[in-house]
Coordinates of C-alpha atoms in Angstrom, one line a residue:
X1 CA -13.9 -11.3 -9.5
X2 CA -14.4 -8.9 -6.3
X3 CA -12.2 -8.4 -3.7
X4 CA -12.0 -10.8 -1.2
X5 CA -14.1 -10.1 2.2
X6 CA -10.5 -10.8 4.1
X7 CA -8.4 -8.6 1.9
X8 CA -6.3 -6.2 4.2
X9 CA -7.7 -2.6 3.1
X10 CA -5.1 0.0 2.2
X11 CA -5.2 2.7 4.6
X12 CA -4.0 5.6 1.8
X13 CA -3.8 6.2 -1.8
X14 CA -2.2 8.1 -4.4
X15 CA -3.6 10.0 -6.9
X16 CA -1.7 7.6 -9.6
X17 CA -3.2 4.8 -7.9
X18 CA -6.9 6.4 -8.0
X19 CA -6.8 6.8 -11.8
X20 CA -5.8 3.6 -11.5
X21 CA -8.9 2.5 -9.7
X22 CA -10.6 4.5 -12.0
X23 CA -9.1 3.3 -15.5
X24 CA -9.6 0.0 -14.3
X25 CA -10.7 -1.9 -11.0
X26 CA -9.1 -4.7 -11.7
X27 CA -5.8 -3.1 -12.6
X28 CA -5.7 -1.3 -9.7
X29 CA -6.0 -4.4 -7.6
X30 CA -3.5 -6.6 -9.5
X31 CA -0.5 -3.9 -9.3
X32 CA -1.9 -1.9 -6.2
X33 CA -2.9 -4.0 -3.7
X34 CA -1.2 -6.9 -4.9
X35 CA 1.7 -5.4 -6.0
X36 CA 2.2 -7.7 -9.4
X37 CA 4.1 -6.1 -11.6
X38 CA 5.9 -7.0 -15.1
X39 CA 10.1 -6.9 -14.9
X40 CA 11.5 -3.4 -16.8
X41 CA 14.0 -4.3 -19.1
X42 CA 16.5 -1.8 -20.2
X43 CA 14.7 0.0 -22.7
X44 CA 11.1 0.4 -20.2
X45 CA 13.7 2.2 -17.6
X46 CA 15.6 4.4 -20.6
X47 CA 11.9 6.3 -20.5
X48 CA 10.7 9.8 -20.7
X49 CA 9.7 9.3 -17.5
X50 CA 13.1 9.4 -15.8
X51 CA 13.7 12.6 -18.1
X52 CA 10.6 14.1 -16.1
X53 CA 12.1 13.6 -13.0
X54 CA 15.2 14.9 -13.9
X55 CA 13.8 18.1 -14.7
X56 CA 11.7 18.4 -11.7
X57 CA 15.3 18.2 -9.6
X58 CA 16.4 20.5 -11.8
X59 CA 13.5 23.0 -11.2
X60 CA 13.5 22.5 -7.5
X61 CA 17.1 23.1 -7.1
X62 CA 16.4 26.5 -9.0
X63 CA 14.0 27.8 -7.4
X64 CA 15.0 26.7 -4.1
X65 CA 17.9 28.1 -4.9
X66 CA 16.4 31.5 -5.3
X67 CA 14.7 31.4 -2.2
X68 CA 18.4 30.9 -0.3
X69 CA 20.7 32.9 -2.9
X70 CA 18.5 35.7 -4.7
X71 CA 20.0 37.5 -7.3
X72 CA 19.6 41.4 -6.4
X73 CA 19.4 42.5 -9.8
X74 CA 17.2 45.2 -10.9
X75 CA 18.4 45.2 -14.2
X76 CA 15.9 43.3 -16.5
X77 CA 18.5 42.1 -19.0
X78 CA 20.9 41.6 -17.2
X79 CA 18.8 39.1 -14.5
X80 CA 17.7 37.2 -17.0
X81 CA 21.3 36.6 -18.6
X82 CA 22.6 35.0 -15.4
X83 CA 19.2 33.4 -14.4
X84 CA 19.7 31.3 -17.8
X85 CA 23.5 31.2 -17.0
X86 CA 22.0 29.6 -13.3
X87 CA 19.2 27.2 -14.8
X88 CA 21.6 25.8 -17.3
X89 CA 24.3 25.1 -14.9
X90 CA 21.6 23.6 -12.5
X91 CA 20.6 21.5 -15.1
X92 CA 23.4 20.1 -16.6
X93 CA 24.9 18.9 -13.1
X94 CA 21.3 16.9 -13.2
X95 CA 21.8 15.5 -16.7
X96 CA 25.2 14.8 -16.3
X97 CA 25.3 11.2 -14.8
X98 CA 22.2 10.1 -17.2
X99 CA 24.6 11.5 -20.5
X100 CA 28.1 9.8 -18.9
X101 CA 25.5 6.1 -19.0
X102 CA 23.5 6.3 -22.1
X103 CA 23.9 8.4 -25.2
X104 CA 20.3 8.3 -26.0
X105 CA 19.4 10.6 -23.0
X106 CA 21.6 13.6 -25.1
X107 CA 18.6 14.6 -27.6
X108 CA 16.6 15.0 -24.2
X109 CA 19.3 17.2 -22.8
X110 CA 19.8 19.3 -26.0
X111 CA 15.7 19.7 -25.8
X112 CA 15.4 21.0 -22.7
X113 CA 19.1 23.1 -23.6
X114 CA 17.0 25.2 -25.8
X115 CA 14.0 25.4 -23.6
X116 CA 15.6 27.2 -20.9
X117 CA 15.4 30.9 -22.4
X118 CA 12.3 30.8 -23.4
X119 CA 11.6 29.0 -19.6
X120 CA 13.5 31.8 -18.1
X121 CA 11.5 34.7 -20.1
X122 CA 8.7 32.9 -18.3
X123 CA 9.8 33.2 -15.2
X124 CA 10.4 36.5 -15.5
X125 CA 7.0 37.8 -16.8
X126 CA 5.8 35.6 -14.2
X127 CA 7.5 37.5 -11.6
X128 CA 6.1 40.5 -12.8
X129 CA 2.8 40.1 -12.8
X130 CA 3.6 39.4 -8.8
X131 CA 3.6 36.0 -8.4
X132 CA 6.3 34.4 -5.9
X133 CA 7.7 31.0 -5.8
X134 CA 6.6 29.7 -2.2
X135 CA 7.7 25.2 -2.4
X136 CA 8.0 22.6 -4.7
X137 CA 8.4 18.8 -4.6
X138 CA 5.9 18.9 -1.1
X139 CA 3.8 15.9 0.3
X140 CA 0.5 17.1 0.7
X141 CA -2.4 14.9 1.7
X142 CA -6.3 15.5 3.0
X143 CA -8.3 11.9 4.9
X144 CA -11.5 10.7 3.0
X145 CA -14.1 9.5 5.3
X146 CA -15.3 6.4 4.1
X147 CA -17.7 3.5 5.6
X148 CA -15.0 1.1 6.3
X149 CA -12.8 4.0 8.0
X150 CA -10.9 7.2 6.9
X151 CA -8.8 6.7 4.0
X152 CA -5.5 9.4 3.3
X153 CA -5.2 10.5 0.0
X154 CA -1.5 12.0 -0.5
X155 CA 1.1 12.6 -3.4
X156 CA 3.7 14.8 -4.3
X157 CA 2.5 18.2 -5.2
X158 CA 5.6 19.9 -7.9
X159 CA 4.9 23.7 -6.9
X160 CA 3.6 26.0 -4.9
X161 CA 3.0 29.9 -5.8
X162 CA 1.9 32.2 -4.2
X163 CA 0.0 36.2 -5.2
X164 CA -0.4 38.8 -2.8
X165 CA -4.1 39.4 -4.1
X166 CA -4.8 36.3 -6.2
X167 CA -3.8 33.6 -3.6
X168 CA -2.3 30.3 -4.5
X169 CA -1.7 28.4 -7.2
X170 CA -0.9 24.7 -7.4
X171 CA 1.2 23.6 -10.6
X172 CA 1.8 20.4 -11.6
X173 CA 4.6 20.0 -14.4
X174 CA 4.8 18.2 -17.6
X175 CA 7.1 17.2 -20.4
X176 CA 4.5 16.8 -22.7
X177 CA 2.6 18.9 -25.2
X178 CA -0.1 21.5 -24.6
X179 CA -2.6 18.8 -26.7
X180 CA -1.7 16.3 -24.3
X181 CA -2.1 18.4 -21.5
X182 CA -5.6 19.3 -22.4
X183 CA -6.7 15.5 -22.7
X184 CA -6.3 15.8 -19.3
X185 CA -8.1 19.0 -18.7
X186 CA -11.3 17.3 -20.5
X187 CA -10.3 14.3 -17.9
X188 CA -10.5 15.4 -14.7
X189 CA -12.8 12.9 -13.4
X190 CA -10.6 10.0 -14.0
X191 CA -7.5 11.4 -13.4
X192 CA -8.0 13.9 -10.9
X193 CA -4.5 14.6 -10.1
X194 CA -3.9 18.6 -9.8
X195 CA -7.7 18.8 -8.1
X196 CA -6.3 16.5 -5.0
X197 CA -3.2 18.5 -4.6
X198 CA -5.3 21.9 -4.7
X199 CA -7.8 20.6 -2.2
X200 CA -5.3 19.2 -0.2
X201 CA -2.9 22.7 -0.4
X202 CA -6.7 24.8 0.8
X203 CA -7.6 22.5 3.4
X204 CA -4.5 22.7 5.4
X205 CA -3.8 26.3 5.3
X206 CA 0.0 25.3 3.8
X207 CA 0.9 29.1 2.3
X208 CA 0.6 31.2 4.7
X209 CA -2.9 30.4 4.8
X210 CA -3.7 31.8 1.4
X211 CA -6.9 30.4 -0.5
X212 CA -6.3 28.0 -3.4
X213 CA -7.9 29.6 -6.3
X214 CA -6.0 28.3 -9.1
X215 CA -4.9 25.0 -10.5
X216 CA -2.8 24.7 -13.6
X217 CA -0.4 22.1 -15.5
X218 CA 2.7 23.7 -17.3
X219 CA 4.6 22.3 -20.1
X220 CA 8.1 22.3 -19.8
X221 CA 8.5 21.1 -23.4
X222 CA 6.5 24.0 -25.1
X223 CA 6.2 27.7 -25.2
X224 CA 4.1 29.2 -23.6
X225 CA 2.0 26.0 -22.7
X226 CA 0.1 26.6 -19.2
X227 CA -3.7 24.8 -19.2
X228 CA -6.0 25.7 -16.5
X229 CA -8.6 24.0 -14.6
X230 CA -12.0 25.4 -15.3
X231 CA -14.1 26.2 -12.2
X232 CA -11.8 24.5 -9.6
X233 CA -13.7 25.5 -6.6
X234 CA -16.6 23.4 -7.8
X235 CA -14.2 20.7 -8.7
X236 CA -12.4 20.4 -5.1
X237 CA -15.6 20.0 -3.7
X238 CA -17.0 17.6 -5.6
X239 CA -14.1 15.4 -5.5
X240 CA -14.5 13.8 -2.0
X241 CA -18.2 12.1 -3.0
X242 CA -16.9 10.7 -6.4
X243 CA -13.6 8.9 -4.5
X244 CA -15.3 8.0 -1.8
X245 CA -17.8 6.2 -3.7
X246 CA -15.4 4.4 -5.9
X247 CA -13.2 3.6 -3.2
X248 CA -16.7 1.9 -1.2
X249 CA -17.8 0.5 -4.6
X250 CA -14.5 -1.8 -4.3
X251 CA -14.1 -2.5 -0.5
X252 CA -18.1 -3.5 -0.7
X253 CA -17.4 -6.0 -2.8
X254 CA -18.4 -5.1 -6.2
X255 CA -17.0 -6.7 -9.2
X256 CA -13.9 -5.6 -10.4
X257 CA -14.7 -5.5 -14.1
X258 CA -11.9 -5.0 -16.3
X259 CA -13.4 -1.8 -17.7
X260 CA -10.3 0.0 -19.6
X261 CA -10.6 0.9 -23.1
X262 CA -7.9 -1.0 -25.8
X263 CA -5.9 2.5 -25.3
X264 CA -4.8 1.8 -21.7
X265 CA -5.1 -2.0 -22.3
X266 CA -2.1 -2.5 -24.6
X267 CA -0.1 -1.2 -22.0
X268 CA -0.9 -2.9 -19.0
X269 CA 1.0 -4.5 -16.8
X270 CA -1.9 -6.8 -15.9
X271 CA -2.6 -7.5 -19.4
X272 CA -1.2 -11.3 -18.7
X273 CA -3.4 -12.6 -16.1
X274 CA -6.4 -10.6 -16.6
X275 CA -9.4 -12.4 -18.1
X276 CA -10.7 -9.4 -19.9
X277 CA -11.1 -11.9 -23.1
X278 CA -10.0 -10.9 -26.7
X279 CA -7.3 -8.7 -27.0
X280 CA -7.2 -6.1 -29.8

C-alpha cells in the first residue's frame, strides 16, 4: 500500500519515529500515523525500559543538583565519598516506589547499586580533564525543509557538556552494553538518534554558543563504556538530505514495503495486520 493522497501529514517527528520510518515504512505508518498499537500486559510494562528512565531521573536530579548545591570540596577523596553518598541517596528515592510494587525491579536496583562508584570515579576524571555539566533531559529540535512544507524534527536530548577549549558534547545514555552500543555506532543511518540531537544542539547556539564537536553514547551498565561518533561534522550535514528524502519518498506516495529484517519483525507491534507474507 502507499499512503493515501488525503492522509493528514505530520507536521514533526521524532528521532524514534524516523528509525521507525527507516526500519520499516509500513511500521511507521501503522503505529505513527495511525497510532495502532498492541495492549501491554503486565510483563511488556515490567521492562528494562522503565529501569532506563529511572536512571535518567536519577542522573538529572544529580547533576542538577550540582549545579544548585555544589559540593566545595577540594579534597579528592573526600568529594568523591559524599558524591557516592549523594548519587546513591538520589537514586534510591527513584527506585524506591518501583521496589515497594514489584520485587523483580530489586536485581535492577542492586545493578545499578554497584555501578555508582565506578560511575562516580567517572565523573570525577571527567571533571578533570575540564569538562562541565551544562543540561540534561532538554527538548531540542531543528525544521527540515521538505516539498510538502517544513517538517520539525525534535526529541529529548539526555546531556549537555560543555569544555572551555573542546566545545560541546551531546551524550545520549544507555543501559546496555558497550557491544550493543556499537551496533549502533555501525548504524547511524537508520537510527540516527545522537546525530539529530547534535545538529539540533549546533544549529541553535544552546551552550553558550559553543560548537558541537562531539557526540557520544555512555553505558551506564558498564565500566568505562563511552562509544563515539566517527567524523560527526560530516554526519550532521549529511543528515538533512537522507530524511528529507525518506520523509518525501513516503508523503509522494511511494509504496510502503514492509522492508524490516525477521530481527525487528518478531517484535512488531504491526506484526498482525501487516501483509508482509510468511513469518519466520
Amino acid at each position: 500500500p502507499s499512503l493515501p493522497e488525503d492522509f493528514v501529514k505530520p507536521t514533526s517527528i521524532s528521532p524514534s519515529a524516523y528509525r521507525a520510518l527507516r526500519e520499516c515504512p509500513y511500521r511507521y505508518y501503522v503505529t505513527r500515523l495511525l497510532g495502532l498499537k498492541e495492549r501491554s500486559g503486565l510483563e511488556a510494562e515490567v521492562d528494562l525500559s522503565l529501569v532506563g528512565k529511572t536512571l535518567h531521573a536519577a542522573l538529572y536530579d544529580f547533576y542538577h543538583g550540582l549545579k544548585t548545591q555544589a559540593l566545595e570540596n577540594d579534597n579528592i577523596y573526600e568529594r568523591t565519598k559524599l558524591l557516592k553518598q549523594r548519587l546513591y541517596a538520589i537514586s534510591h528515592k527513584h527506585f524506591k516506589p518501583l521496589l515497594e510494587v514489584d520485587g523483580r525491579w530489586l536485581a535492577a536496583w542492586i545493578e545499578w547499586e554497584t555501578l555508582i562508584p565506578s560511575w562516580i570515579d567517572w565523573h570525577i576524571q571527567r571533571e578533570q580533564s575540564g569538562w562541565v555539566f551544562h543540561d540534561g533531559e532538554k527538548q531540542v529540535s531543528f525544521d527540515l525543509q521538505t516539498r510538502f512544507g517544513d517538517i520539525r524534527v525534535s526529541g529529548f536530548v539526555d546531556r549537555l557538556d560543555i569544555h572551555p577549549q573542546e566545545g560541546v558534547e551531546v551524550i545520549d545514555y544507555k543501559f546496555s552494553s558497550k557491544n550493543s552500543i556499537t551496533k549502533k555506532k555501525n548504524n547511524l543511518q537508520d537510527d540516527p538518534q545522537l546525530v539529530i540531537y547534535a545538529k539540533a544542539v549546533n544549529e541553535h547556539d544552546m551552550v553558550n554558543r559553543q560548537p558541537t564537536t562531539t557526540a557520544s553514547w555512555i553505558s551506564v551498565k558498564e565500566d568505562d563504556s563511552r562509544v563515539e561518533v566517527d567524523d560527526l561534522q560530516s554526519e550532521m550535514k549529511e543528515l538533512p538530505a537522507q530524511m528529507i528524502a525518506d520523509i518525501e519518498s513516503l508523503w509522494g506516495g511511494s509504496p510502503m514495503a514492509a522492508s524490516a529484517p525477521d530481527s525487528i519483525c518478531q517484535y512488531c507491534q504491526a506484526r498482525g495486520i501487516c501483509r508482509k507474507g510468511m513469518w519466520s
